[in-house]
């Protein structure tokens, strides 16, 4: 795939799914934002540097490029069937020195064998995985997750919410497959996990949920407090107020009044 040189090889002109380390995993236009939103979400949910993190379908380390430097040595684990993506991610984001320092662990397993690392995790993330996975893949992932989640672990994942549940047997890419929240919740319950929706920004239109062990579900931070709609409402109000203020200040009488006030102020201050 030819990559336009004018964007520094960032692949911004390439269609999603092109064989380029950014375009393969989604829109290159928002590659950086998808790094940031995953990092912000998990740190908001309490991720600390000593925690163990499993990045399911870690791709070209779009999130790993922030998590790997943040976490202590040996705390980041990634599963990704496409080895070339991991290599490109290391080459473009980290470099061998940082890999030596932080020693992330990778697996190319393609059957969601999360137990392959032989350890448990405090946090798990699956960004844009259930939006392409079949039900049997989701069930396999959740069943494996249940085995490797520490008692208080948080597993954040997003999915394409829709009215239909995808019934095909295959991974679909780059097109999306949809599920209802109720169905995803039921699949999680079958695997002994609780699925809680969270109001985290849907940068790529996918809805975020967190999976926990049942006994930990009630210890989650208050996720309903992230009222993004309210924030954008306030931002809009602020913009309208600024426009109104500019219009008032631009009125000839007001401009005259302001000039007189400045003149008086200068006279008074000598
Ligand atoms: C839309 S990309 C998202 C990548 C990454 N999570 C991110 O946010 O950049 C989906 C990723 O899932 C990977 N993938 C496909 N089948 C998989 C499987 N069975 N297990 C784990 N990852 C898989 C793809 O190779 C691709 O890197």
Coordinates of C-alpha atoms and ligand atoms in Angstrom, one line a residue:
X1 CA 0.0 0.0 0.0
X2 CA 1.4 3.4 -1.0
X3 CA 1.5 5.9 1.8
X4 CA 1.3 9.6 1.0
X5 CA 4.6 11.2 2.0
X6 CA 3.0 14.6 2.8
X7 CA 1.5 13.4 6.1
X8 CA 4.8 11.9 7.3
X9 CA 3.7 8.4 6.7
X10 CA 0.7 8.6 9.0
X11 CA -1.6 7.0 6.4
X12 CA -4.3 9.6 6.8
X13 CA -5.4 9.2 3.2
X14 CA -5.8 5.4 3.5
X15 CA -9.1 3.6 3.9
X16 CA -9.6 1.8 7.2
X17 CA -8.2 -1.8 7.0
X18 CA -5.4 -0.9 4.6
X19 CA -2.1 -2.7 5.4
X20 CA -0.6 0.2 7.3
X21 CA 0.0 0.2 11.0
X22 CA -2.4 3.0 11.6
X23 CA -5.1 2.5 9.0
X24 CA -5.3 -1.2 9.8
X25 CA -6.8 -0.6 13.2
X26 CA -9.2 2.2 12.4
X27 CA -9.4 5.8 11.1
X28 CA -5.9 7.3 11.0
X29 CA -7.5 10.7 11.5
X30 CA -8.3 9.8 15.1
X31 CA -5.4 7.4 15.8
X32 CA -4.0 9.7 18.5
X33 CA -7.4 10.3 20.1
X34 CA -8.1 6.6 20.4
X35 CA -4.7 6.3 22.2
X36 CA -5.7 9.1 24.6
X37 CA -9.2 7.9 25.3
X38 CA -8.1 4.4 26.2
X39 CA -5.4 5.7 28.5
X40 CA -7.8 8.3 30.1
X41 CA -10.5 5.7 30.6
X42 CA -8.3 3.2 32.5
X43 CA -6.6 5.8 34.6
X44 CA -10.0 7.3 35.4
X45 CA -11.0 3.8 36.5
X46 CA -8.0 3.7 38.8
X47 CA -5.2 2.1 36.8
X48 CA -1.9 2.7 38.7
X49 CA 1.7 2.0 37.5
X50 CA 2.0 -1.2 39.6
X51 CA -1.2 -2.8 38.0
X52 CA -1.1 -5.6 35.5
X53 CA -2.8 -4.8 32.2
X54 CA -4.0 -7.0 29.4
X55 CA -4.6 -5.3 26.0
X56 CA -6.8 -7.7 24.0
X57 CA -6.2 -7.1 20.2
X58 CA -3.5 -4.6 21.0
X59 CA -2.9 -3.9 17.2
X60 CA -0.1 -1.5 16.5
X61 CA 0.1 -0.4 20.2
X62 CA -2.2 2.6 19.7
X63 CA -3.0 2.3 23.4
X64 CA 0.2 0.5 24.3
X65 CA 2.3 3.5 23.3
X66 CA 0.9 5.3 26.4
X67 CA 0.4 2.3 28.7
X68 CA 3.9 0.8 28.3
X69 CA 5.9 3.8 29.5
X70 CA 3.3 4.5 32.3
X71 CA 3.3 1.0 33.8
X72 CA 6.2 -0.5 35.7
X73 CA 8.5 -3.0 34.0
X74 CA 6.7 -6.2 33.0
X75 CA 3.2 -5.0 33.7
X76 CA 1.9 -4.6 30.1
X77 CA 0.6 -7.7 28.2
X78 CA -0.8 -7.6 24.7
X79 CA -2.6 -10.3 22.5
X80 CA -2.5 -9.6 18.8
X81 CA -2.6 -12.3 16.0
X82 CA -0.8 -9.9 13.5
X83 CA 2.8 -9.9 14.6
X84 CA 3.7 -7.2 12.0
X85 CA 1.4 -4.8 13.7
X86 CA 3.2 -5.2 17.0
X87 CA 6.6 -4.7 15.3
X88 CA 5.4 -1.6 13.5
X89 CA 4.0 -0.3 16.8
X90 CA 7.3 -0.8 18.5
X91 CA 9.3 0.7 15.7
X92 CA 7.0 3.8 15.4
X93 CA 6.1 4.5 19.0
X94 CA 8.5 3.0 21.4
X95 CA 11.9 1.9 20.1
X96 CA 13.9 -1.0 21.4
X97 CA 15.3 1.0 24.4
X98 CA 11.9 1.4 25.9
X99 CA 11.0 -2.2 25.2
X100 CA 14.1 -3.3 27.0
X101 CA 13.3 -1.0 29.9
X102 CA 9.6 -1.9 30.3
X103 CA 9.6 -5.5 28.9
X104 CA 6.1 -5.8 27.6
X105 CA 4.9 -9.3 26.8
X106 CA 3.1 -10.2 23.6
X107 CA 1.2 -13.3 22.2
X108 CA 0.0 -13.9 18.7
X109 CA -2.8 -16.2 19.9
X110 CA -5.9 -15.9 17.7
X111 CA -8.4 -17.8 19.9
X112 CA -8.7 -15.3 22.8
X113 CA -6.5 -17.6 25.0
X114 CA -6.1 -15.0 27.7
X115 CA -4.7 -17.7 30.0
X116 CA -1.7 -18.0 27.7
X117 CA 0.3 -15.7 29.9
X118 CA -0.2 -17.8 33.0
X119 CA -1.1 -14.9 35.3
X120 CA -4.0 -12.7 36.5
X121 CA -4.7 -9.1 35.6
X122 CA -6.0 -6.0 37.4
X123 CA -7.2 -4.3 34.2
X124 CA -8.2 -5.6 30.8
X125 CA -9.1 -3.6 27.7
X126 CA -10.7 -4.7 24.4
X127 CA -11.1 -1.6 22.2
X128 CA -12.9 -2.2 18.9
X129 CA -12.8 -6.0 19.3
X130 CA -16.4 -6.9 20.1
X131 CA -17.4 -4.6 17.3
X132 CA -15.9 -7.2 14.9
X133 CA -16.2 -10.4 16.8
X134 CA -18.7 -13.2 16.5
X135 CA -20.8 -14.3 19.5
X136 CA -18.7 -17.4 20.0
X137 CA -15.5 -15.3 20.0
X138 CA -17.0 -12.9 22.6
X139 CA -18.1 -15.8 24.7
X140 CA -14.6 -17.3 24.5
X141 CA -13.0 -14.0 25.4
X142 CA -15.3 -13.5 28.4
X143 CA -14.9 -17.0 29.6
X144 CA -11.1 -16.6 29.4
X145 CA -11.3 -13.2 31.0
X146 CA -13.2 -14.5 33.9
X147 CA -10.3 -16.9 34.6
X148 CA -7.6 -14.3 34.5
X149 CA -9.3 -11.4 36.3
X150 CA -8.2 -10.6 39.8
X151 CA -11.1 -10.4 42.3
X152 CA -11.3 -6.6 41.9
X153 CA -10.3 -6.5 38.2
X154 CA -11.9 -4.2 35.7
X155 CA -12.3 -5.2 32.1
X156 CA -13.3 -2.3 29.8
X157 CA -14.6 -3.0 26.3
X158 CA -16.6 -1.3 23.7
X159 CA -19.1 -2.6 21.1
X160 CA -21.3 -1.3 18.3
X161 CA -24.7 -1.0 19.8
X162 CA -27.5 -1.9 17.5
X163 CA -31.0 -3.5 17.4
X164 CA -29.8 -6.7 15.8
X165 CA -27.4 -9.3 17.3
X166 CA -24.8 -10.5 14.8
X167 CA -25.3 -14.3 14.3
X168 CA -22.4 -15.0 11.8
X169 CA -19.6 -17.2 12.9
X170 CA -16.7 -15.1 11.5
X171 CA -14.7 -12.1 12.6
X172 CA -15.9 -9.2 10.3
X173 CA -13.4 -6.4 9.4
X174 CA -13.3 -3.5 8.8
X175 CA -17.2 -3.5 8.8
X176 CA -18.8 -3.5 12.2
X177 CA -21.1 -6.1 13.7
X178 CA -23.8 -5.0 16.2
X179 CA -25.2 -6.3 19.5
X180 CA -27.8 -5.1 21.9
X181 CA -26.6 -4.1 25.4
X182 CA -29.0 -6.7 26.8
X183 CA -27.5 -9.5 24.8
X184 CA -23.9 -8.6 25.7
X185 CA -25.0 -8.4 29.4
X186 CA -26.6 -11.9 29.0
X187 CA -23.4 -13.3 27.4
X188 CA -21.3 -11.9 30.3
X189 CA -23.7 -13.3 32.9
X190 CA -23.4 -16.8 31.4
X191 CA -19.6 -16.5 32.0
X192 CA -20.1 -15.3 35.6
X193 CA -19.4 -11.6 34.9
X194 CA -21.4 -8.4 35.4
X195 CA -21.6 -6.0 32.5
X196 CA -22.1 -2.3 33.5
X197 CA -22.5 0.4 30.8
X198 CA -20.5 3.5 31.2
X199 CA -20.9 7.0 29.8
X200 CA -17.4 7.4 28.3
X201 CA -17.1 9.5 25.1
X202 CA -17.9 7.4 22.1
X203 CA -15.1 8.8 19.9
X204 CA -15.5 6.0 17.3
X205 CA -19.3 5.7 18.0
X206 CA -18.7 2.5 20.0
X207 CA -20.3 2.2 23.4
X208 CA -18.2 1.4 26.5
X209 CA -19.0 -1.2 29.2
X210 CA -17.0 -2.7 32.0
X211 CA -17.1 -6.3 33.1
X212 CA -16.4 -7.2 36.7
X213 CA -16.8 -10.2 39.0
X214 CA -20.2 -9.9 40.6
X215 CA -18.9 -9.2 44.0
X216 CA -16.9 -6.3 42.7
X217 CA -19.6 -4.6 40.6
X218 CA -20.8 -2.5 43.5
X219 CA -17.3 -1.1 44.2
X220 CA -17.0 0.5 40.8
X221 CA -16.5 4.3 40.8
X222 CA -19.7 6.3 40.1
X223 CA -19.6 6.0 36.3
X224 CA -22.9 7.8 35.8
X225 CA -21.1 11.0 36.9
X226 CA -19.3 11.3 33.6
X227 CA -22.0 13.4 32.0
X228 CA -20.4 14.2 28.6
X229 CA -23.7 15.6 27.2
X230 CA -23.8 18.1 30.0
X231 CA -20.2 19.2 29.3
X232 CA -20.9 19.8 25.6
X233 CA -24.1 21.6 26.5
X234 CA -22.1 23.9 28.8
X235 CA -19.4 24.4 26.1
X236 CA -22.2 25.4 23.7
X237 CA -23.7 27.8 26.2
X238 CA -20.2 29.4 26.7
X239 CA -19.8 29.8 22.9
X240 CA -23.3 31.5 22.6
X241 CA -22.5 33.8 25.5
X242 CA -19.2 34.8 23.9
X243 CA -21.0 35.5 20.6
X244 CA -23.7 37.6 22.4
X245 CA -21.0 39.5 24.3
X246 CA -19.1 40.2 21.1
X247 CA -22.3 41.5 19.5
X248 CA -23.0 43.8 22.5
X249 CA -19.5 45.1 22.6
X250 CA -19.7 45.8 18.8
X251 CA -22.8 48.0 19.2
X252 CA -21.9 51.7 18.4
X253 CA -23.4 53.0 21.7
X254 CA -21.6 50.5 23.7
X255 CA -18.3 51.2 21.9
X256 CA -18.8 54.9 22.6
X257 CA -19.6 54.2 26.3
X258 CA -16.4 52.0 26.6
X259 CA -14.3 54.7 25.0
X260 CA -15.6 57.3 27.4
X261 CA -15.0 55.0 30.3
X262 CA -11.4 54.3 29.2
X263 CA -10.9 58.1 28.8
X264 CA -12.2 58.8 32.3
X265 CA -10.1 56.1 33.7
X266 CA -7.0 57.6 32.1
X267 CA -7.8 61.1 33.4
X268 CA -8.3 59.7 36.9
X269 CA -5.1 57.7 36.9
X270 CA -3.3 60.9 35.9
Ligands
LIG1 C1 -10.0 -2.4 15.2 S1 -8.5 -3.1 15.6 C2 -8.3 -2.4 17.3 C3 -6.8 -2.5 17.7 C4 -6.5 -1.9 19.1 N1 -7.4 -2.4 20.1 C5 -6.6 -0.4 19.0 O1 -7.4 0.2 19.7 O2 -5.9 0.2 18.2 C6 -8.9 -4.8 15.9 C7 -7.6 -5.6 16.3 O3 -8.0 -6.9 16.7 C8 -7.1 -7.8 16.1 N2 -7.7 -9.2 16.1 C9 -8.3 -9.8 15.2 N3 -8.7 -11.1 15.6 C10 -8.2 -11.2 16.9 C11 -8.3 -12.2 17.8 N4 -8.8 -13.4 17.6 N5 -7.7 -12.0 19.0 C12 -7.2 -10.8 19.3 N6 -7.1 -9.8 18.4 C13 -7.6 -10.0 17.2 C14 -6.8 -7.2 14.8 O4 -5.6 -7.8 14.2 C15 -6.7 -5.8 15.1 O5 -5.4 -5.4 15.5

